[in-house]
PDB file of C-alpha atoms in Angstrom:
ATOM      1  CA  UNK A  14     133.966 -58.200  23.215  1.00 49.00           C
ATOM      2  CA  UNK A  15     136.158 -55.164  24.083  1.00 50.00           C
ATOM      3  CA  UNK A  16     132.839 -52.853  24.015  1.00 53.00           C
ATOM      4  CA  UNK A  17     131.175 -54.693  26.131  1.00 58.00           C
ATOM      5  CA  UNK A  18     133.593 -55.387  28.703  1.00 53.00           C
ATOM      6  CA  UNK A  19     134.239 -51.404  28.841  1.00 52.00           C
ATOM      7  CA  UNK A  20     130.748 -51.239  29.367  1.00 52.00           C
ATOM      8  CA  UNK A  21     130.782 -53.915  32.465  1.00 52.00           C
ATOM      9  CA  UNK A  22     133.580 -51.917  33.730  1.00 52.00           C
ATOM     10  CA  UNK A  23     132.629 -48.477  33.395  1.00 46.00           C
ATOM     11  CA  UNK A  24     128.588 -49.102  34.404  1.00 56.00           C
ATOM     12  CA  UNK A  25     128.451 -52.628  36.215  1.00 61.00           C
ATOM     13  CA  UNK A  26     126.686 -55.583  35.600  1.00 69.00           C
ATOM     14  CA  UNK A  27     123.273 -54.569  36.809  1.00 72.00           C
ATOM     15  CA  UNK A  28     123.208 -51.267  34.776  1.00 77.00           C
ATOM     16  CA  UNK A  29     124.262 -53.450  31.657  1.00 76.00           C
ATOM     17  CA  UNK A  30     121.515 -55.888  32.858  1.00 76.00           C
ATOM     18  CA  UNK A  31     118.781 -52.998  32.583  1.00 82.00           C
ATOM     19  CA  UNK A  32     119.873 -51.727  29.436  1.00 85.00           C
ATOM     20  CA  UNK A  33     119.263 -55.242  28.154  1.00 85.00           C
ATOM     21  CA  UNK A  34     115.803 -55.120  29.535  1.00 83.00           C
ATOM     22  CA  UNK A  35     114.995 -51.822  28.258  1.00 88.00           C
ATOM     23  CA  UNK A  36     115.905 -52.503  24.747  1.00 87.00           C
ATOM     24  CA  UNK A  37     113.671 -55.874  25.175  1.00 85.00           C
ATOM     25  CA  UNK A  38     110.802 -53.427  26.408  1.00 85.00           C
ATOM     26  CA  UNK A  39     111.420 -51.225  23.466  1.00 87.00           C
ATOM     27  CA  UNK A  40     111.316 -54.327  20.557  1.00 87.00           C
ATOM     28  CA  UNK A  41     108.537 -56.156  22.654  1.00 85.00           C
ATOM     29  CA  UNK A  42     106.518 -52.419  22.146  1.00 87.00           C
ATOM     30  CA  UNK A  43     107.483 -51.823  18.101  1.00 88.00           C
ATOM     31  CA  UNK A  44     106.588 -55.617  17.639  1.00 87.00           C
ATOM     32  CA  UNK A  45     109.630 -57.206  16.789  1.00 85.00           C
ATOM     33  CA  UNK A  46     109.088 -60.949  17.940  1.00 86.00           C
ATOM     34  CA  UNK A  47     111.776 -62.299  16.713  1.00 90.00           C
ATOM     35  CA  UNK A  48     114.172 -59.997  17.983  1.00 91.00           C
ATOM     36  CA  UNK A  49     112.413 -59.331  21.595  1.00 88.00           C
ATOM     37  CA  UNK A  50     112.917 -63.126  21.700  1.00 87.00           C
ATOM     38  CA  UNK A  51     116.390 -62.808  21.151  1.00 90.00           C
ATOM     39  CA  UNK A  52     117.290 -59.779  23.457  1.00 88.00           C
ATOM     40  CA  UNK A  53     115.626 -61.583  26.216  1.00 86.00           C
ATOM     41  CA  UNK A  54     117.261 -65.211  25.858  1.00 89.00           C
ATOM     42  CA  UNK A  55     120.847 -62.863  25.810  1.00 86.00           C
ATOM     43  CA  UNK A  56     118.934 -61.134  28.672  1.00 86.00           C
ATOM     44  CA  UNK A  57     118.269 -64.284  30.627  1.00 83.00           C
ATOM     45  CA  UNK A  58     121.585 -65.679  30.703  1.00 84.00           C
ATOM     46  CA  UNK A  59     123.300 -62.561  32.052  1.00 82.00           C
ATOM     47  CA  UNK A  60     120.373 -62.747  34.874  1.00 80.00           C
ATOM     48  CA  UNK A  61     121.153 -64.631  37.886  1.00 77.00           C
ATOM     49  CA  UNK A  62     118.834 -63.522  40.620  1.00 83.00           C
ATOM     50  CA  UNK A  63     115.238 -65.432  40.645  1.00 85.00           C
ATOM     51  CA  UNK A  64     113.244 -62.291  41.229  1.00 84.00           C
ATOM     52  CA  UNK A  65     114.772 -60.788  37.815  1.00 86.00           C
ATOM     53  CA  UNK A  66     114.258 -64.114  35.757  1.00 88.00           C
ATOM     54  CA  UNK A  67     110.849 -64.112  37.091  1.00 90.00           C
ATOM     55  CA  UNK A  68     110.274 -60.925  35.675  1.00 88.00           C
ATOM     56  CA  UNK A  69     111.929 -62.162  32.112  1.00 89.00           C
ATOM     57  CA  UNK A  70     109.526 -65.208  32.197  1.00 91.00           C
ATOM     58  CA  UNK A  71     106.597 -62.940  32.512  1.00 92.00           C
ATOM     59  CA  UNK A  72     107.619 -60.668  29.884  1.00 92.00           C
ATOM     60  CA  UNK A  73     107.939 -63.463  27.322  1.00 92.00           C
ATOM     61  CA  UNK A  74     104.506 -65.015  28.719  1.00 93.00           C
ATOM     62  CA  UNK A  75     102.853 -61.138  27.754  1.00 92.00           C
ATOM     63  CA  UNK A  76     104.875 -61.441  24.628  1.00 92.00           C
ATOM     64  CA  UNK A  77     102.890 -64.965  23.442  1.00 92.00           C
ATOM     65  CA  UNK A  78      99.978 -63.546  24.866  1.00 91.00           C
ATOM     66  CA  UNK A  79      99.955 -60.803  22.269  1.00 91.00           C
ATOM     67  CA  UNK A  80     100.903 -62.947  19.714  1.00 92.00           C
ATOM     68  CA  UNK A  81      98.852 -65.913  20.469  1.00 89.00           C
ATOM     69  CA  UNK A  82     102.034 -68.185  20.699  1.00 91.00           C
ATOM     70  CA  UNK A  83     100.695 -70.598  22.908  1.00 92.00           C
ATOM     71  CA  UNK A  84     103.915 -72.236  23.176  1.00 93.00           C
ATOM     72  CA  UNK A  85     105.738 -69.715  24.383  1.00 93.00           C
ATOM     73  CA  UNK A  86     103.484 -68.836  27.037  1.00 93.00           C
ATOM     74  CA  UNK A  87     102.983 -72.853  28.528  1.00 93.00           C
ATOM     75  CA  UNK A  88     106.951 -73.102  27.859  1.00 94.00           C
ATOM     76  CA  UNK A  89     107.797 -69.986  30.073  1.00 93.00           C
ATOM     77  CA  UNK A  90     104.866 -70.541  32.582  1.00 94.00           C
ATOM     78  CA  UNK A  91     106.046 -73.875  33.375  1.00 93.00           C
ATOM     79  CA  UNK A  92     109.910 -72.376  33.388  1.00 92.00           C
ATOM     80  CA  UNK A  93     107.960 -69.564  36.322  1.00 92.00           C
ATOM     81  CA  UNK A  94     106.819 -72.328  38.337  1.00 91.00           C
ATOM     82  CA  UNK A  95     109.705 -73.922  38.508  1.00 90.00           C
ATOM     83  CA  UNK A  96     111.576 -70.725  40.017  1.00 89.00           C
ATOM     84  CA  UNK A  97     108.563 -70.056  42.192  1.00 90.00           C
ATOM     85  CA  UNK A  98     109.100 -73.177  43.855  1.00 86.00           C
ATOM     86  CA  UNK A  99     113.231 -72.439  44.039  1.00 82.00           C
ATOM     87  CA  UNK A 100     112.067 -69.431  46.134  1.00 76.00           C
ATOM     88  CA  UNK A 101     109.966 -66.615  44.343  1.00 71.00           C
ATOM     89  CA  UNK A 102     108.542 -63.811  46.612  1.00 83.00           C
ATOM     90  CA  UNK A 103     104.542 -63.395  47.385  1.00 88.00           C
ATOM     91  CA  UNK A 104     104.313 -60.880  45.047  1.00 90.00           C
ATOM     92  CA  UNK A 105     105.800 -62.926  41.876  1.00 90.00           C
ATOM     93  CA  UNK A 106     103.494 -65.894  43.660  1.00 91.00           C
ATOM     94  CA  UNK A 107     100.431 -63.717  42.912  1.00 93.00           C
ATOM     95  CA  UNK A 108     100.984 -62.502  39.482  1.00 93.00           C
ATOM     96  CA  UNK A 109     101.608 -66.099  38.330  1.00 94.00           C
ATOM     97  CA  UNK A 110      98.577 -67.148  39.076  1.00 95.00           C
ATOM     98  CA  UNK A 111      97.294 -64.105  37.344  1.00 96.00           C
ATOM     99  CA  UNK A 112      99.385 -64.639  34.050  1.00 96.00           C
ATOM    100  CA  UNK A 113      98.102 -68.518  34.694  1.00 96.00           C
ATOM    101  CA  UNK A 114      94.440 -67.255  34.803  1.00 96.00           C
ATOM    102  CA  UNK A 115      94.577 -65.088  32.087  1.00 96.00           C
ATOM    103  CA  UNK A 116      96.416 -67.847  29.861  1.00 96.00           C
ATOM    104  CA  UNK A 117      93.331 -70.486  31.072  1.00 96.00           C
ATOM    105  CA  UNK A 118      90.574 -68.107  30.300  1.00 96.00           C
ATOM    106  CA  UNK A 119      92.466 -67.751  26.555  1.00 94.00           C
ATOM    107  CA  UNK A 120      92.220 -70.948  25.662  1.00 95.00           C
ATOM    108  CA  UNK A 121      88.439 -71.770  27.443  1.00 94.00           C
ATOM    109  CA  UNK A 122      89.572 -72.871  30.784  1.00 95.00           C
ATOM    110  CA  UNK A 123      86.921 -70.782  32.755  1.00 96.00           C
ATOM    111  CA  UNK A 124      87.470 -72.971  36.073  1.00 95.00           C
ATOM    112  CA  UNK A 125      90.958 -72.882  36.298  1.00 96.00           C
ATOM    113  CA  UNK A 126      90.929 -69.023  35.137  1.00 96.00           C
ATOM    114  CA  UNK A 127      87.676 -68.452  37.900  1.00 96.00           C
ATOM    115  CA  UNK A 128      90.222 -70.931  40.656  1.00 95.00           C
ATOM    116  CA  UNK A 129      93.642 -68.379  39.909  1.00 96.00           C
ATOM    117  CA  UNK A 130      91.696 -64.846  39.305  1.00 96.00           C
ATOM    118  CA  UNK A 131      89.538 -65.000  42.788  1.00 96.00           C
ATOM    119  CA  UNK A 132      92.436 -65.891  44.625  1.00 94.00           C
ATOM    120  CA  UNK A 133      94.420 -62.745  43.899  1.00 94.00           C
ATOM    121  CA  UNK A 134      91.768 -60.367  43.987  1.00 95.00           C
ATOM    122  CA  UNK A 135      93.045 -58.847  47.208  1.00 92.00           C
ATOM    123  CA  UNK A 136      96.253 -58.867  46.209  1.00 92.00           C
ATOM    124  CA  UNK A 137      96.824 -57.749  42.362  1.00 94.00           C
ATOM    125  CA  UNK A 138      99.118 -56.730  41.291  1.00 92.00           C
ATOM    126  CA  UNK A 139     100.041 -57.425  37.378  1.00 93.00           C
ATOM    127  CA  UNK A 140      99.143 -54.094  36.176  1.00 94.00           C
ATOM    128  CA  UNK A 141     100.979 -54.818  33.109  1.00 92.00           C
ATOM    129  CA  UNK A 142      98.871 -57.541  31.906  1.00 93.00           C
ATOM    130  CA  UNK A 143      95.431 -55.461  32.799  1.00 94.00           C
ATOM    131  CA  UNK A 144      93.980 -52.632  34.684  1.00 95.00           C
ATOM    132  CA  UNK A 145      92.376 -53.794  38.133  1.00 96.00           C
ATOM    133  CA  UNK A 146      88.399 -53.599  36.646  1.00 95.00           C
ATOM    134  CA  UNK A 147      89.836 -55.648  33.660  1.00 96.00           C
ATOM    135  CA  UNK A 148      90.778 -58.029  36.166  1.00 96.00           C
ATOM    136  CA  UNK A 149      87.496 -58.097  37.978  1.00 96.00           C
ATOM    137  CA  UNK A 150      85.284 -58.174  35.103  1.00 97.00           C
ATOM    138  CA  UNK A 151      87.367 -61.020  34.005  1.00 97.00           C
ATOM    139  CA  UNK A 152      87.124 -62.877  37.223  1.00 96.00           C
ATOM    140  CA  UNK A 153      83.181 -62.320  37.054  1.00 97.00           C
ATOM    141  CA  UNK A 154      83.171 -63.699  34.019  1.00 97.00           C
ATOM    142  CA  UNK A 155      84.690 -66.667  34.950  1.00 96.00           C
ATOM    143  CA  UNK A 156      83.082 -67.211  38.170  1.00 96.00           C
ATOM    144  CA  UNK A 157      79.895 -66.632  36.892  1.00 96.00           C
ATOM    145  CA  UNK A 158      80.313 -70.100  34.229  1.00 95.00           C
ATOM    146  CA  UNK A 159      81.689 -72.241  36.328  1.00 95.00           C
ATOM    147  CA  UNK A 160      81.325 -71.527  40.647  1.00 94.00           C
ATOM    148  CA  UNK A 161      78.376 -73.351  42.316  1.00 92.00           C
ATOM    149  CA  UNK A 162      75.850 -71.566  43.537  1.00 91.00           C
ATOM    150  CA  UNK A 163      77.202 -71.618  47.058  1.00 92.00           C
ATOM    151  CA  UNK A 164      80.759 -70.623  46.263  1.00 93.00           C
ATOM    152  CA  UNK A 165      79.388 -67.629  43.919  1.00 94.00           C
ATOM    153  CA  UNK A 166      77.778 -66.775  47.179  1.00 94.00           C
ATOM    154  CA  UNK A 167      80.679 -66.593  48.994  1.00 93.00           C
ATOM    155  CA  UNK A 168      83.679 -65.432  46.858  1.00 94.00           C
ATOM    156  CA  UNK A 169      81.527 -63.118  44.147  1.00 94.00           C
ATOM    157  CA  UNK A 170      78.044 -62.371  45.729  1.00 93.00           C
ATOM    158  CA  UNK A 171      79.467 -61.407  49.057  1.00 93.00           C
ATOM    159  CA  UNK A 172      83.128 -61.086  47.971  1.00 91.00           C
ATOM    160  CA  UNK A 173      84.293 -57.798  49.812  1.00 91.00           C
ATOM    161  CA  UNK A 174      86.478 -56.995  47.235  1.00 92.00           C
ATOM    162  CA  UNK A 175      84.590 -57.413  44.477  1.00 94.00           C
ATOM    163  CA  UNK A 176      81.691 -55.346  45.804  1.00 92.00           C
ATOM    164  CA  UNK A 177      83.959 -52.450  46.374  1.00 92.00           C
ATOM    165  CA  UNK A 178      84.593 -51.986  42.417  1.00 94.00           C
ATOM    166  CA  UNK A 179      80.765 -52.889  41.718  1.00 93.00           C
ATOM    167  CA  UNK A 180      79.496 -49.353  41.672  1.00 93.00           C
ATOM    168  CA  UNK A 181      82.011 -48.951  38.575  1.00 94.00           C
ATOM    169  CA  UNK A 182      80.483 -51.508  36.484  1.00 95.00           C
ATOM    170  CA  UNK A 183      77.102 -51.562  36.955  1.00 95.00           C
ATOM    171  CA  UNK A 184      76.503 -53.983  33.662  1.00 96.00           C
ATOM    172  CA  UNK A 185      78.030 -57.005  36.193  1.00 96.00           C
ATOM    173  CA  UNK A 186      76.523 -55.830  38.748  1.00 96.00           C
ATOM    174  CA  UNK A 187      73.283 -56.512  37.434  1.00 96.00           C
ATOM    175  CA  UNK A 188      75.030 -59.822  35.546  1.00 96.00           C
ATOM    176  CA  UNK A 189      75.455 -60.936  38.859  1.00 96.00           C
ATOM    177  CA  UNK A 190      72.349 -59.973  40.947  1.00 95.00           C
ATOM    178  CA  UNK A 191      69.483 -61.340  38.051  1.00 95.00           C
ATOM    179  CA  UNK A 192      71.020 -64.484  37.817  1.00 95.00           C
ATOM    180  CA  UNK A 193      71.360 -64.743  41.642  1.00 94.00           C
ATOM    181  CA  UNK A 194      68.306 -63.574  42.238  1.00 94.00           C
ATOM    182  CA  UNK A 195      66.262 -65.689  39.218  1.00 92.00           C
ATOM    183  CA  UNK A 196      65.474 -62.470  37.563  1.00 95.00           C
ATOM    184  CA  UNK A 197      65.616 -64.258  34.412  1.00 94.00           C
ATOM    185  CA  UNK A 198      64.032 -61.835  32.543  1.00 95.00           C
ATOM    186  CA  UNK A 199      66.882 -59.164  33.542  1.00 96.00           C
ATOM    187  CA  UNK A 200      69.599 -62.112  33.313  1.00 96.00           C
ATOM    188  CA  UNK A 201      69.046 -62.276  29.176  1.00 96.00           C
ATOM    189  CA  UNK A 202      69.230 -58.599  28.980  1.00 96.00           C
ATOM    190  CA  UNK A 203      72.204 -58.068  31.091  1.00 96.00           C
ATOM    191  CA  UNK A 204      73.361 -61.719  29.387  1.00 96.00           C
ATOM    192  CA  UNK A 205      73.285 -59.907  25.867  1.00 96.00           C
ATOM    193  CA  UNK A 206      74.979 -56.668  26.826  1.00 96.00           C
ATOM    194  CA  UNK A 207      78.005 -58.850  28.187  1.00 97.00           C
ATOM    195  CA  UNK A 208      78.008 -60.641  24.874  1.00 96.00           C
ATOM    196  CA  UNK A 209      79.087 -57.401  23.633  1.00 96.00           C
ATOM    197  CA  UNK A 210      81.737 -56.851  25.637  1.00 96.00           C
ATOM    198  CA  UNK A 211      82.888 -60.386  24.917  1.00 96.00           C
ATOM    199  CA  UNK A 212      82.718 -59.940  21.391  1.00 96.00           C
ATOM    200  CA  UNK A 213      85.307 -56.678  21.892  1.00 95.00           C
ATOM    201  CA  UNK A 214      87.581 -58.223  23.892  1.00 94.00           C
ATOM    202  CA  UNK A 215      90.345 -59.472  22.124  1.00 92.00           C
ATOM    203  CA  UNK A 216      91.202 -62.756  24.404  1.00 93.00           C
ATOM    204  CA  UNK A 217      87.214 -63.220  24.648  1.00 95.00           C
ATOM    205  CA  UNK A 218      85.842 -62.696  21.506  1.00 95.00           C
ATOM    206  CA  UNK A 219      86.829 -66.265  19.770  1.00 95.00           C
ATOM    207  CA  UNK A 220      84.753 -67.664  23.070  1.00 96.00           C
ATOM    208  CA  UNK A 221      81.721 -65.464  23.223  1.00 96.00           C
ATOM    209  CA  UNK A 222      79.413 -67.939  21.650  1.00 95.00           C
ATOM    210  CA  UNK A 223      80.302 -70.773  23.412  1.00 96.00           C
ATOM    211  CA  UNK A 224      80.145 -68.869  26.697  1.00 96.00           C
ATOM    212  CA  UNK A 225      76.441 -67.204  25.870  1.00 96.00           C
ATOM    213  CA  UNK A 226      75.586 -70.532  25.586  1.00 95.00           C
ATOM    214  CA  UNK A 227      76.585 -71.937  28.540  1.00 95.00           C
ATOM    215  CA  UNK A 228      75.474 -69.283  30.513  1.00 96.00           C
ATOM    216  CA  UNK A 229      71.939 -70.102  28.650  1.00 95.00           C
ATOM    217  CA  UNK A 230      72.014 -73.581  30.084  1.00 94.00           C
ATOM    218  CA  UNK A 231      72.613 -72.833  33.445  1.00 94.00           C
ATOM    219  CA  UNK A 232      70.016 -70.128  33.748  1.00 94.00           C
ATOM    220  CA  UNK A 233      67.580 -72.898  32.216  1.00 93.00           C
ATOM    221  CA  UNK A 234      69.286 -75.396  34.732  1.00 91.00           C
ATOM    222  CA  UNK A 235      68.817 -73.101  37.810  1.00 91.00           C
ATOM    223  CA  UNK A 236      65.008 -72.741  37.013  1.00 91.00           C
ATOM    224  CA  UNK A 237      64.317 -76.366  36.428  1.00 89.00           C
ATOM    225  CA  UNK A 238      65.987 -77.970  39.837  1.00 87.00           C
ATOM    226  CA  UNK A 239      63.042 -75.838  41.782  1.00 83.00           C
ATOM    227  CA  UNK A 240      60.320 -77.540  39.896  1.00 83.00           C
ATOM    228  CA  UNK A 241      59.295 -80.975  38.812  1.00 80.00           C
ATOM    229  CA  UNK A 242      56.825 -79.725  36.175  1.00 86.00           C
ATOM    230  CA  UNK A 243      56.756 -76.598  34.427  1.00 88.00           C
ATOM    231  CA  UNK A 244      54.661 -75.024  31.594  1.00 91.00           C
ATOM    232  CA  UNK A 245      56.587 -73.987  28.571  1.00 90.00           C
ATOM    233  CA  UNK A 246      54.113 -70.427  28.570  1.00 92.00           C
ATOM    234  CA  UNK A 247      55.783 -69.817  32.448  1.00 91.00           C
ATOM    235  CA  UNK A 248      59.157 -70.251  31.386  1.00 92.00           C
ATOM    236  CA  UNK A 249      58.882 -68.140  28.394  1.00 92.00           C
ATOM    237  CA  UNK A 250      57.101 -65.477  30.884  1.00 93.00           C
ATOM    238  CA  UNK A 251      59.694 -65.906  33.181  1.00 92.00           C
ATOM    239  CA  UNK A 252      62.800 -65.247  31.093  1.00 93.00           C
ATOM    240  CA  UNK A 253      61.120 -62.567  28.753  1.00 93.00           C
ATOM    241  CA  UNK A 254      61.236 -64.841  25.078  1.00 93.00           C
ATOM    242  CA  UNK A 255      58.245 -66.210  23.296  1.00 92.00           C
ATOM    243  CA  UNK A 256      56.918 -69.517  23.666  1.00 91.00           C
ATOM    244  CA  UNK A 257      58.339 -70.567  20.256  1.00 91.00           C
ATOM    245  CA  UNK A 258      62.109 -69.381  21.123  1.00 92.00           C
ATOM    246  CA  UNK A 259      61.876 -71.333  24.146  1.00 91.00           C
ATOM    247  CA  UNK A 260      60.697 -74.164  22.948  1.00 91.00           C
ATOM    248  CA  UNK A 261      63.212 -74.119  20.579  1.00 91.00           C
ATOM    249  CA  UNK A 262      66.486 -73.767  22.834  1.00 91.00           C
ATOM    250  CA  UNK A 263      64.969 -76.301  25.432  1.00 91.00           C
ATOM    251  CA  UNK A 264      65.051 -78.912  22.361  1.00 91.00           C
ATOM    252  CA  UNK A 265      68.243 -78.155  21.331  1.00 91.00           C
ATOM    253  CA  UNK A 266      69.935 -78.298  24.806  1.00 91.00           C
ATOM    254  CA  UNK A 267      68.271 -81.595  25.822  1.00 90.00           C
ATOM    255  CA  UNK A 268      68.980 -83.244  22.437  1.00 89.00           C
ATOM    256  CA  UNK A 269      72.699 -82.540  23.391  1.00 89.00           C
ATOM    257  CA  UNK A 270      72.375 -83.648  26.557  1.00 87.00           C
ATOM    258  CA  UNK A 271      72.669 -79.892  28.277  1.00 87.00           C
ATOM    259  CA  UNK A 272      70.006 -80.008  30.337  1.00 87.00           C
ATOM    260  CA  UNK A 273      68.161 -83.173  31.914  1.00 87.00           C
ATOM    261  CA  UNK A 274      64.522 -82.830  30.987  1.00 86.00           C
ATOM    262  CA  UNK A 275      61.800 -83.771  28.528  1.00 88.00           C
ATOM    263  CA  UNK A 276      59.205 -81.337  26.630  1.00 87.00           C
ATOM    264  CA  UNK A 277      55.205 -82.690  26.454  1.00 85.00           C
ATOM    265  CA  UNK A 278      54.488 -80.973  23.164  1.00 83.00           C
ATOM    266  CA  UNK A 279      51.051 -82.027  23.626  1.00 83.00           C
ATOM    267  CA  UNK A 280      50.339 -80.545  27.424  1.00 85.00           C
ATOM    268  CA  UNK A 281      52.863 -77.924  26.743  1.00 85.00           C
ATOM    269  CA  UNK A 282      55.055 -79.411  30.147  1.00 88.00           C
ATOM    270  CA  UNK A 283      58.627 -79.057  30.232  1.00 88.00           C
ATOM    271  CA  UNK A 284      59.130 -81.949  32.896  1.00 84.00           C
ATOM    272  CA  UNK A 285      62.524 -81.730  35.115  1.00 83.00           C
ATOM    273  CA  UNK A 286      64.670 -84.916  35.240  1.00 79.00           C
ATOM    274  CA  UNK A 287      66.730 -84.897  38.543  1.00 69.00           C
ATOM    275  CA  UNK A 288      69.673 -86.303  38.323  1.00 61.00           C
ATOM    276  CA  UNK A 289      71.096 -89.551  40.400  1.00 57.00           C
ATOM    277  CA  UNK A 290      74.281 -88.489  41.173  1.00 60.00           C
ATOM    278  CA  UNK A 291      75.607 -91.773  42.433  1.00 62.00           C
ATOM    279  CA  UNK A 292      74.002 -93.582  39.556  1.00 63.00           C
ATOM    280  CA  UNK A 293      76.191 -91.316  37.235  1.00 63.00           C
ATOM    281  CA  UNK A 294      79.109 -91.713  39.261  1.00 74.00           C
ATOM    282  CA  UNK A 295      78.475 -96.130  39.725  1.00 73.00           C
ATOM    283  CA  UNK A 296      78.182 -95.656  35.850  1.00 73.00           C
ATOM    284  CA  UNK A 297      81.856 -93.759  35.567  1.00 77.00           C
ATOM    285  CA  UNK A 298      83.346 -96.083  37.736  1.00 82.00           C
ATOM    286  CA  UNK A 299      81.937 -98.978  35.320  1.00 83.00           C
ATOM    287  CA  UNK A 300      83.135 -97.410  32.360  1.00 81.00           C
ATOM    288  CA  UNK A 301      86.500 -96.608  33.231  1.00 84.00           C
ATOM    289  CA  UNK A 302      87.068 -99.700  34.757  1.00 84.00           C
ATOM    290  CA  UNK A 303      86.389-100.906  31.241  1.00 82.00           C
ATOM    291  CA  UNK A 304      88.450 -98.450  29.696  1.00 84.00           C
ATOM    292  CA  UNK A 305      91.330 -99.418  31.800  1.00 83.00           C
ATOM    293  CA  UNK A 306      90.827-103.534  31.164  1.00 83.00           C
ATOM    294  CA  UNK A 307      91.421-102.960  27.433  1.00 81.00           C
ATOM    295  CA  UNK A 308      94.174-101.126  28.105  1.00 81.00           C
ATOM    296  CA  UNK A 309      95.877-103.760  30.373  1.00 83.00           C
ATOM    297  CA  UNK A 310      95.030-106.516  27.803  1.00 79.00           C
ATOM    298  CA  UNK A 311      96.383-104.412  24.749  1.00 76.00           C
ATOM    299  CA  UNK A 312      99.675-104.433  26.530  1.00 78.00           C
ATOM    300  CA  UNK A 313      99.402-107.847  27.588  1.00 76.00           C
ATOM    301  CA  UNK A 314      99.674-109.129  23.866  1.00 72.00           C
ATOM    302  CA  UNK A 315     103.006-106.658  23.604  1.00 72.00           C
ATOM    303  CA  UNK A 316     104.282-107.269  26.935  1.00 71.00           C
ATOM    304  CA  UNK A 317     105.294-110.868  27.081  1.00 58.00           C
ATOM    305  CA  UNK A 318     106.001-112.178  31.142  1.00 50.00           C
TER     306      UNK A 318
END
């Protein structure tokens, strides 16, 4: 107790207060969890200013991050939104919703991480989490899952910012423009080199099937909602696979219920189902209408009136 009131004394509070963070830099960097964790809890409750927790909050959210505690990161992004709200600064604003991004896209929430990423690409500024072409390659990726074709246009296609960085990663450059374009052919080829970088990406690399996949299904999707009919020899043509592979995917993605269409193995005819969107939506009203009257009469037999 004696030391460290000297040290208050001698130094001050804030150059105590950095000292503190320094040493939980220097454990968070030899990988000492456990004792990162503890330096920054002692850390936090000498901090009283909301900029400087902020900044505490985000360093344990990089520290679950590396140690895929997903936990600690919900735990301490939920503690950063609360002191957002109590008056954080635009620039603590922004990287949240980067850390939040990045967190989403870890565990497979492409919209949410697409939704956070775009809206800070003008503004980034979390160069501790990634370098700024991490960042947009990430967004990309994102974007490219789960953005309608008319919001691709306008926040990837003919985002400013994103077309400024472009000429330094040509692979998502071309990523972008096949699929855009319905250069299928180019798509699957561009589609298979960013496989590779999924598969090297640390955060990625767990979802790198699943994406592929997806990405599979809406390239098949975008073809079939500008015909009513089409041959299964044209679509193989078109997106540079034999007749036999595509035959095969088709199958497996309308047996699952991926893609709304039927294959005439006879006539060779992959025929388009359109979908009635109010149909499907009557049909989700219905059933959770029904989902919500069992509920009420469950409770009705506990609940007595």
């Amino acid at each position: 107790y004696g030391k460290q009131w000297y040290q208050r004394r001698v130094r001050g509070e804030s150059e105590v207060r950095e000292a503190m963070v320094k040493k939980c830099e220097y454990l968070t960097c030899i990988g000492d969890k456990e004792g990162a964790l503890k330096m920054l809890k002692e850390t936090l409750d000498k901090t009283t200013t909301t900029g400087h927790k902020l900044d505490l909050h985000f360093h344990l959210i990089r520290l679950g991050l590396f140690f895929s505690d997903n936990k600690l990161i919900t735990v301490n992004l939920d503690k950063a939104k609360e002191l957002i709200e109590l008056g954080g600064d635009w620039d603590r604003r922004n990287r949240l919703k980067v850390y939040t991004g990045f967190y989403a896209m870890s565990v497979r929430n492409f919209k949410d991480a697409a939704s956070n990423f775009l809206d800070t690409v003008s503004t980034f500024t979390s160069y501790e989490l990634m370098t700024y072409l991490c960042f947009i390659k990430y967004a990309i990726t994102a974007a490219m899952l789960t953005l309608d074709r008319q919001e691709l246009t306008k926040k990837v296609v003919n985002g400013s910012d994103i077309n400024e960085v472009l000429h330094d990663i040509p692979l998502f450059r071309k990523y972008i423009d096949s699929l855009y374009n319905a250069q299928y052919a180019e798509f699957f080829v561009a589609l298979a080199e960013i496989e590779h970088f999924l598969k090297k990406d640390r955060m990625l690399a767990k979802h790198a099937s699943y994406y592929v996949r997806e990405m599979r299904v809406r390239s098949y999707s975008q073809l079939l909602e500008s015909y009513s009919n089409l041959t299964v020899n044209y679509m193989a043509n078109s997106f540079g696979v034999s007749e036999k592979f595509i035959d095969k995917e088709l199958s497996r993605f309308i047996a699952a219920g991926a893609l709304n269409a039927k294959i005439d193995k006879v006539g060779g005819i992959v025929q388009a189902n359109k979908p009635d969107k109010k149909n499907a939506q009557y049909q989700a009203v219905i059933k959770q209408g029904d989902i919500l009257l069992n509920r009420i009469q469950k409770l009705s037999r506990v609940i007595t009136i």
